[in-house]
Amino acid sequence: MTTFADALFTFFDAYFVIYGVPYDRSASFRVGQRFAPDEIRKASYNYESIFFKNKIDLRNVPIHDMGNIGEFGDSLSMIEAVEFTVSKIVSENKFPIGLGGEHTITVGAVKGITKEGKDLFVVSIDAHADFRDEYLGDKYSHACVMKRISELVGTENIAIIGVRSLSSEEIEFFDKATSRGANLLMYSPLDIRTLGMHRVLNEIERASKGKLIYLTLDMDGIDPAYAPGVGTPEPLGLDPYTVSMIIERLSSKLIGFDVVEVAPPYDNGITSILAAYYVREVISEVWRARYASKA
Ligand code: MN
Ligand code: MN
């Protein structure tokens, strides 16, 4: 097995623990996300060990890659396996990094962290809200991820960035929730252009005050010009710098991260390379934030 580049430490000695979830059973349009964990690992060898932005040498950062979590029957058994893995990582005060697989894996990750009693705010970067109650008869479809997560952490503890596609069911749900006074933060790429990313991040910072943040990156949140190899591409998306700014700004509060929905059969290679970039950015920025706060 190819491990992620510069993941040179044992589980015991590591702070960052990478795990892959080659799952794409509920993918609805283009499939092949099961190949993504290994493609992202291969793409990670594209880079120098030094992360350019902050000059951190990842060879000196305690990273472990535990490989892929095995084969699954249905979505529930996959979610249980991810929950088990992530709760073990978090219970040992380590930082979980999931390589999807489709977005459904995030339900397991958030379950694993909340099981450890952590008070959580979830930020999702995604072209879609993923707030359907069920999709094609499946409550654990990739299209229902944030709805399931809202049942774990509350809609007020969620922010979704990059949304530019909603179903009528989702629009109705958000309208009702807003009229009840519920506060769910949702920003389209156009909102970010008009408001500016700093203002958006200030709002998220205010809403998440005192809580740890789990960040999930559905690669279709990014514009298909930069990330063409995804299950459900949507034009007019975020640019790669915006995602970079989000990671940098949230880094001191992050407790876990995953990158999902890369579909290698539809990729020209660049989506896996960008996904590997963000894994490296999360690792180096979180490490920098920890180190800086202790210094
Ligand atoms: Mn998604
Ligand atoms: Mn999506």
mmCIF file with all atom_site columns, N, CA and C and ligand atoms in Angstrom, residues 103 126 130 142 218 261, ligand 1:
data_model
loop_
_atom_site.group_PDB
_atom_site.id
_atom_site.type_symbol
_atom_site.label_atom_id
_atom_site.label_alt_id
_atom_site.label_comp_id
_atom_site.label_asym_id
_atom_site.label_entity_id
_atom_site.label_seq_id
_atom_site.pdbx_PDB_ins_code
_atom_site.Cartn_x
_atom_site.Cartn_y
_atom_site.Cartn_z
_atom_site.occupancy
_atom_site.B_iso_or_equiv
_atom_site.pdbx_formal_charge
_atom_site.auth_seq_id
_atom_site.auth_comp_id
_atom_site.auth_asym_id
_atom_site.auth_atom_id
_atom_site.pdbx_PDB_model_num
ATOM   1  N  N  . HIS A 1 103 ? -19.384 11.538 0.497  1.00 0.00 ? 103 HIS A N  1
ATOM   2  C  CA . HIS A 1 103 ? -19.547 12.430 1.643  1.00 0.00 ? 103 HIS A CA 1
ATOM   3  C  C  . HIS A 1 103 ? -20.134 11.751 2.882  1.00 0.00 ? 103 HIS A C  1
ATOM   4  N  N  . ASP A 1 126 ? -19.030 22.855 0.194  1.00 0.00 ? 126 ASP A N  1
ATOM   5  C  CA . ASP A 1 126 ? -19.806 21.957 -0.669 1.00 0.00 ? 126 ASP A CA 1
ATOM   6  C  C  . ASP A 1 126 ? -20.664 22.788 -1.623 1.00 0.00 ? 126 ASP A C  1
ATOM   7  N  N  . ASP A 1 130 ? -26.673 19.153 1.076  1.00 0.00 ? 130 ASP A N  1
ATOM   8  C  CA . ASP A 1 130 ? -26.772 17.773 1.586  1.00 0.00 ? 130 ASP A CA 1
ATOM   9  C  C  . ASP A 1 130 ? -27.740 17.691 2.762  1.00 0.00 ? 130 ASP A C  1
ATOM   10 N  N  . HIS A 1 142 ? -25.292 10.259 0.345  1.00 0.00 ? 142 HIS A N  1
ATOM   11 C  CA . HIS A 1 142 ? -24.401 11.436 0.377  1.00 0.00 ? 142 HIS A CA 1
ATOM   12 C  C  . HIS A 1 142 ? -25.208 12.735 0.333  1.00 0.00 ? 142 HIS A C  1
ATOM   13 N  N  . ASP A 1 218 ? -16.053 18.794 0.682  1.00 0.00 ? 218 ASP A N  1
ATOM   14 C  CA . ASP A 1 218 ? -16.576 18.102 -0.505 1.00 0.00 ? 218 ASP A CA 1
ATOM   15 C  C  . ASP A 1 218 ? -15.960 18.838 -1.691 1.00 0.00 ? 218 ASP A C  1
ATOM   16 N  N  . GLU A 1 261 ? -15.459 12.967 -2.026 1.00 0.00 ? 261 GLU A N  1
ATOM   17 C  CA . GLU A 1 261 ? -16.131 13.100 -3.334 1.00 0.00 ? 261 GLU A CA 1
ATOM   18 C  C  . GLU A 1 261 ? -15.191 13.233 -4.539 1.00 0.00 ? 261 GLU A C  1
HETATM 19 MN MN . MN  B 2 .   ? -21.574 16.752 -0.235 1.00 0.00 ? 1   MN  B MN 1
#
